[in-house]
XYZ file of N, CA, C and O in Angstrom:
480
model
N 97.489 103.513 121.544
C 98.797 103.459 120.505
C 98.385 104.748 119.840
O 97.830 105.788 120.657
N 99.300 105.253 119.448
C 99.777 105.947 118.540
C 99.013 106.644 117.736
O 98.078 106.041 117.282
N 98.826 108.200 117.365
C 97.824 108.658 116.371
C 98.511 109.133 114.944
O 97.980 109.534 114.661
N 99.427 108.466 114.857
C 100.313 109.048 113.800
C 100.866 107.289 113.172
O 101.235 106.715 113.829
N 101.565 107.551 112.040
C 102.280 106.937 111.342
C 103.082 107.043 110.121
O 103.107 108.481 109.547
N 104.006 106.609 109.620
C 105.410 106.987 108.462
C 104.932 106.561 107.510
O 104.879 105.082 107.533
N 104.787 106.971 106.421
C 104.564 105.836 104.938
C 105.872 107.039 104.182
O 105.351 108.228 103.872
N 106.904 106.279 103.376
C 107.631 107.097 102.708
C 107.995 108.020 103.249
O 108.513 109.284 102.627
N 108.714 108.320 104.841
C 109.012 108.992 105.370
C 108.141 110.428 106.068
O 108.843 111.174 106.237
N 106.739 110.068 105.496
C 105.932 111.302 105.253
C 105.331 110.663 106.683
O 105.340 109.725 106.821
N 105.004 111.628 107.615
C 103.972 111.521 108.816
C 102.622 111.482 108.557
O 102.374 113.000 107.670
N 101.559 110.767 108.830
C 100.679 110.936 108.644
C 99.674 110.852 109.937
O 100.199 110.196 110.776
N 98.672 111.662 110.242
C 97.795 111.633 111.082
C 96.986 110.396 110.726
O 96.089 110.044 110.268
N 96.473 109.115 111.304
C 95.680 108.510 112.003
C 94.504 108.557 112.627
O 94.531 108.713 113.680
N 93.330 108.017 111.901
C 92.081 108.616 112.708
C 91.546 107.280 112.021
O 90.770 106.644 111.026
N 90.659 105.993 112.873
C 89.928 104.870 113.066
C 88.470 105.075 112.784
O 88.420 105.755 113.241
N 88.084 104.522 111.292
C 87.191 104.963 111.226
C 85.991 103.734 111.607
O 84.844 103.721 111.987
N 86.538 102.113 111.504
C 85.798 101.387 111.735
C 86.901 100.230 111.911
O 87.749 99.791 111.618
N 86.449 99.231 112.959
C 87.001 98.249 113.737
C 86.019 97.163 114.103
O 85.058 97.462 114.420
N 86.558 96.004 113.226
C 85.864 94.877 113.584
C 86.502 94.156 114.391
O 87.650 94.432 114.925
N 86.033 92.483 113.873
C 87.021 91.392 114.882
C 88.113 91.499 114.429
O 89.531 91.211 115.010
N 88.050 91.781 112.680
C 89.139 91.309 112.135
C 90.170 92.271 111.015
O 91.062 92.383 111.320
N 89.390 93.568 110.874
C 89.662 94.371 110.163
C 89.814 95.983 110.808
O 88.823 95.759 111.947
N 90.908 96.495 110.394
C 90.748 97.978 110.816
C 90.776 99.020 109.491
O 91.413 98.327 108.794
N 89.555 100.223 109.265
C 90.232 100.803 108.292
C 90.537 101.775 109.118
O 89.272 102.603 109.789
N 91.155 103.101 108.690
C 91.828 103.624 109.006
C 91.869 105.335 107.992
O 92.057 104.714 106.847
N 91.724 106.415 108.416
C 91.909 107.218 107.705
C 93.140 108.021 107.755
O 93.653 107.927 108.880
N 93.764 108.388 106.910
C 95.293 109.038 106.998
C 95.330 109.991 106.119
O 95.021 110.455 105.130
N 95.528 111.209 106.937
C 95.619 112.449 106.575
C 97.642 112.634 106.423
O 98.342 112.669 107.870
N 98.055 113.464 105.667
C 98.803 114.297 105.923
C 99.348 115.644 105.497
O 98.462 116.399 104.460
N 100.072 116.834 106.568
C 100.333 117.784 106.064
C 101.772 117.906 105.459
O 102.814 117.623 105.991
N 101.480 119.025 104.531
C 103.142 118.835 104.128
C 103.571 120.530 104.069
O 102.543 121.518 104.177
N 104.791 120.384 104.192
C 105.574 122.067 104.014
C 106.036 122.844 103.049
O 105.782 123.540 102.405
N 106.548 121.504 101.909
C 107.094 121.729 101.280
C 106.224 122.500 99.980
O 104.789 122.503 99.866
N 106.463 123.349 98.891
C 105.362 123.811 98.197
C 105.002 122.451 96.912
O 103.923 122.749 96.499
N 105.167 121.445 97.336
C 105.321 120.574 96.190
C 104.475 119.491 96.966
O 104.900 118.876 97.902
N 103.421 119.295 96.784
C 102.559 118.168 96.944
C 103.055 116.560 96.849
O 103.357 116.722 95.362
N 102.850 115.709 97.763
C 103.551 114.376 97.522
C 102.590 113.613 96.509
O 101.397 114.262 96.848
N 103.150 112.791 96.377
C 101.872 112.021 95.721
C 101.117 111.057 96.343
O 99.653 111.210 95.697
N 101.078 110.722 97.460
C 100.204 110.432 98.077
C 100.325 111.151 99.304
O 100.883 111.482 100.324
N 99.230 111.724 99.671
C 98.576 112.543 100.662
C 97.644 112.441 101.593
O 97.469 113.071 103.048
N 96.070 111.951 100.904
C 95.310 111.465 102.039
C 94.470 110.175 101.010
O 94.720 109.949 100.220
N 94.299 109.349 102.595
C 94.019 107.804 101.651
C 93.325 107.358 103.320
O 92.770 107.643 104.207
N 92.886 105.861 102.566
C 92.667 104.722 103.559
C 93.605 103.922 103.631
O 94.395 103.132 102.817
N 93.614 103.330 104.787
C 94.423 101.891 105.246
C 93.967 100.859 105.733
O 92.517 101.644 106.630
N 93.412 99.369 105.312
C 93.131 98.569 105.869
C 93.916 97.465 106.313
O 95.181 97.223 105.814
N 93.957 97.315 107.786
C 94.657 96.481 108.487
C 93.568 95.277 108.685
O 92.955 95.274 109.608
N 94.416 93.952 107.692
C 93.763 92.587 108.367
C 94.740 91.951 109.226
O 96.011 91.451 109.250
N 94.126 91.897 110.711
C 94.708 91.290 111.951
C 94.648 90.321 111.751
O 95.566 89.257 112.048
N 94.039 89.021 111.363
C 94.080 87.629 110.804
C 95.325 87.265 110.144
O 96.161 86.408 110.214
N 95.516 88.162 109.265
C 96.764 88.076 107.617
C 97.971 88.558 108.185
O 98.959 88.364 107.683
N 98.196 89.537 108.547
C 98.739 90.449 109.200
C 99.401 91.413 107.847
O 100.404 91.561 107.594
N 97.743 91.700 107.369
C 98.299 92.434 105.951
C 97.562 93.829 105.769
O 96.775 93.645 106.892
N 98.314 94.683 105.090
C 98.049 96.188 105.696
C 97.755 96.979 103.856
O 99.172 96.311 103.566
N 97.147 97.223 103.531
C 96.743 97.979 102.110
C 96.126 99.369 102.205
O 95.251 99.632 102.965
N 96.540 99.950 101.618
C 96.532 101.427 101.692
C 96.108 101.822 100.376
O 96.385 101.696 99.208
N 94.833 102.549 100.030
C 93.849 102.862 99.234
C 93.796 104.398 99.352
O 94.014 105.077 100.537
N 93.418 105.046 97.816
C 93.626 106.622 97.904
C 92.557 106.665 96.732
O 91.929 105.436 95.560
N 92.272 107.827 96.132
C 91.414 108.063 95.137
C 90.242 107.448 94.658
O 89.521 106.935 95.878
N 89.706 106.989 94.162
C 88.813 106.147 93.125
C 88.576 104.577 94.562
O 87.308 104.820 94.883
N 89.469 104.369 94.646
C 89.412 102.783 95.603
C 88.931 103.322 97.012
O 88.028 102.495 97.402
N 89.615 104.550 97.301
C 89.212 105.011 99.045
C 87.710 105.525 98.259
O 86.919 104.926 99.705
N 87.325 106.190 97.906
C 85.729 106.567 97.223
C 84.897 105.304 97.905
O 83.536 105.439 98.015
N 85.719 104.129 96.560
C 84.291 103.408 96.747
C 84.525 102.101 98.092
O 83.675 101.609 98.332
N 85.529 102.107 98.479
C 85.917 101.571 99.779
C 84.596 102.532 100.871
O 84.021 101.755 101.697
N 84.737 103.504 100.698
C 83.624 104.188 102.130
C 82.578 103.993 101.117
O 80.993 103.658 102.370
N 81.759 104.479 100.071
C 80.623 104.133 99.611
C 80.015 102.594 99.935
O 78.785 102.358 100.289
N 81.242 101.836 100.072
C 80.605 100.268 99.918
C 80.285 99.670 101.663
O 79.194 99.227 101.509
N 80.937 100.595 102.446
C 80.169 100.646 103.821
C 79.438 101.351 104.712
O 78.943 100.716 105.086
N 78.857 101.994 103.681
C 77.757 103.133 103.598
C 77.009 102.200 103.266
O 75.584 101.809 103.644
N 76.943 101.594 102.088
C 76.076 100.397 101.571
C 75.874 99.642 102.536
O 73.940 99.651 102.396
N 76.433 98.230 103.068
C 76.680 97.547 103.574
C 75.584 98.343 104.802
O 75.049 97.226 104.938
N 75.964 99.234 105.308
C 75.407 99.586 106.635
C 74.086 99.877 105.895
O 73.093 99.538 107.331
N 73.613 100.154 105.494
C 72.143 100.462 104.727
C 71.852 99.454 104.791
O 70.448 99.075 105.106
N 72.692 98.347 104.224
C 71.058 97.004 104.091
C 71.298 96.100 105.358
O 70.744 95.533 105.677
N 72.165 96.954 106.421
C 72.050 95.313 107.822
C 71.559 95.925 108.530
O 71.952 97.175 108.862
N 70.576 95.015 109.478
C 70.759 95.147 110.904
C 71.216 94.647 111.583
O 71.806 93.610 111.783
N 71.458 95.690 112.589
C 72.255 95.275 114.094
C 73.832 95.509 113.253
O 74.185 95.465 112.614
N 74.845 96.266 114.821
C 76.225 95.980 114.599
C 76.654 94.670 114.404
O 77.465 94.734 113.419
N 75.922 93.733 114.841
C 77.083 92.539 114.764
C 76.933 92.363 113.189
O 77.629 91.557 112.896
N 75.596 92.410 112.486
C 75.021 91.952 111.023
C 75.968 93.122 110.559
O 76.524 92.010 109.295
N 75.977 94.310 110.373
C 77.186 94.766 110.076
C 78.478 94.541 109.544
O 78.747 94.431 108.678
N 79.137 94.185 111.148
C 80.493 94.040 110.931
C 80.621 92.367 110.318
O 81.779 92.530 109.838
N 80.146 91.531 110.540
C 79.972 90.528 109.832
C 80.050 90.912 108.228
O 81.089 90.051 107.394
N 79.188 91.229 107.938
C 78.854 91.673 106.180
C 80.040 92.164 105.372
O 80.471 92.005 104.372
N 80.757 93.485 106.601
C 81.673 94.217 105.777
C 83.165 92.976 106.417
O 83.949 93.463 105.054
N 83.262 92.129 107.473
C 84.158 91.331 107.129
C 84.444 90.476 105.476
O 85.620 90.634 105.251
N 83.420 89.736 105.373
C 83.045 89.091 104.151
C 83.251 90.090 102.705
O 83.981 89.785 101.937
N 83.212 91.338 103.030
C 82.966 91.885 101.559
C 84.711 92.345 101.589
O 84.720 92.821 100.551
N 85.107 93.021 102.837
C 86.462 93.330 102.799
C 87.051 92.134 102.490
O 88.563 92.371 101.693
N 87.032 90.863 102.731
C 87.953 89.618 102.099
C 88.036 89.307 101.143
O 89.068 89.019 100.068
N 86.805 89.829 100.043
C 86.487 89.243 98.891
C 87.113 90.974 97.909
O 88.413 90.780 97.029
N 87.286 91.632 98.373
C 87.551 93.151 97.975
C 89.627 93.132 98.283
O 90.048 93.392 97.662
N 89.761 92.852 99.292
C 91.574 92.684 99.234
C 91.504 92.205 98.679
O 92.933 91.979 98.017
N 91.322 90.497 98.139
C 92.061 89.699 97.571
C 91.599 90.258 96.136
O 92.700 89.874 95.047
N 90.508 90.958 95.524
C 90.312 90.916 94.422
C 90.770 92.230 93.883
O 90.629 92.939 92.640
N 90.830 93.341 94.837
C 91.257 94.691 94.530
C 90.189 95.468 93.657
O 90.225 96.396 93.552
N 88.614 94.868 93.989
C 87.961 95.606 93.899
C 87.061 95.969 94.968
O 86.244 95.289 95.622
N 87.086 97.305 95.140
C 86.340 98.164 96.417
C 85.108 98.487 96.555
O 84.846 98.524 97.631
N 84.522 98.246 94.988
C 82.980 98.654 94.933
C 81.902 97.299 95.220
O 82.308 96.464 93.927
N 81.521 97.317 96.357
C 80.437 96.196 96.757
C 79.547 95.963 95.327
O 79.139 94.541 95.571
N 79.351 96.869 95.030
C 78.115 96.237 93.446
C 78.821 95.946 92.587
O 77.918 94.911 91.703
N 79.790 95.758 92.405
C 80.879 95.040 91.318
C 81.138 94.003 91.421
O 82.181 93.025 90.981
N 81.196 93.947 92.519
C 81.866 91.766 93.280
C 80.831 90.997 92.378
O 79.377 91.125 92.784
N 81.557 89.932 91.605
C 80.778 89.104 91.543
C 80.900 87.573 91.757
O 81.251 87.403 92.860
N 79.892 86.943 90.840
C 79.601 85.401 91.170
C 81.112 85.098 91.155
O 81.522 85.141 90.060
N 81.238 84.205 91.646
C 82.781 83.253 91.191
C 82.392 82.490 89.766
O 81.308 81.800 89.626
N 83.471 81.785 89.403
C 83.548 80.758 88.088
C 82.463 79.588 88.075
O 81.739 79.124 87.151
N 81.926 79.059 89.666
C 80.601 78.224 89.706
C 79.577 78.309 90.040
O 78.359 77.473 89.909
N 79.459 79.485 89.560
C 77.976 80.442 89.942
C 77.162 80.769 91.386
O 76.225 80.892 91.172
N 78.311 80.354 92.130
C 77.775 80.827 93.968
C 78.245 82.152 93.650
O 79.112 82.718 93.160
N 77.063 82.697 94.522
C 77.634 84.114 94.792
C 78.450 84.494 95.693
O 79.060 83.787 96.503
N 79.560 85.625 95.214
C 80.514 85.523 96.078
C 79.891 86.524 97.451
O 78.698 85.872 97.862
N 80.852 86.157 98.705
C 79.927 86.252 99.845
C 79.607 87.503 100.054
O 78.414 87.509 101.150
N 79.871 88.501 99.716
C 79.085 89.938 99.402
C 78.018 90.562 98.918
O 77.448 91.167 99.322
N 77.874 89.288 98.537
C 77.197 89.484 97.022
C 75.875 89.003 97.930
O 74.810 90.050 97.130
N 75.576 89.067 99.311
C 74.237 88.571 99.568
C 73.963 89.649 100.287
O 72.779 90.274 100.492
N 75.082 90.851 100.461
C 74.450 92.265 101.193
C 73.987 92.919 99.862
O 73.037 93.849 100.452
N 74.239 92.125 98.569
C 73.513 93.403 97.209
C 72.087 92.956 97.508
O 71.106 94.149 96.957
N 71.783 91.949 97.655
C 70.570 91.581 97.172
C 69.573 91.085 98.399
O 69.559 90.643 99.862
């Protein structure tokens, strides 16, 4: 497996941070030579293996994603429980584009979203 990828013609180093049965979360770092910094130079990539979907996040969304993974890790006992809870959180986060786990709400029928169980 290569440890780089190209986005918008720029080469990024890929560092895998998390891998579950369904998702991979990678850190993307770019080095630039010119004096002008590119618009996207550092962020996270979430790869959904089941759906064949890749989402790149940076800034506040990337911060919220890392915070949420740390939060879920602190609430779950065992690696398998952490991976299951993270998969459920990421399903909702990718659909709603809400990467802060504590902001994920109940659905219109009042049932908790799958990741809300992690919060309480």
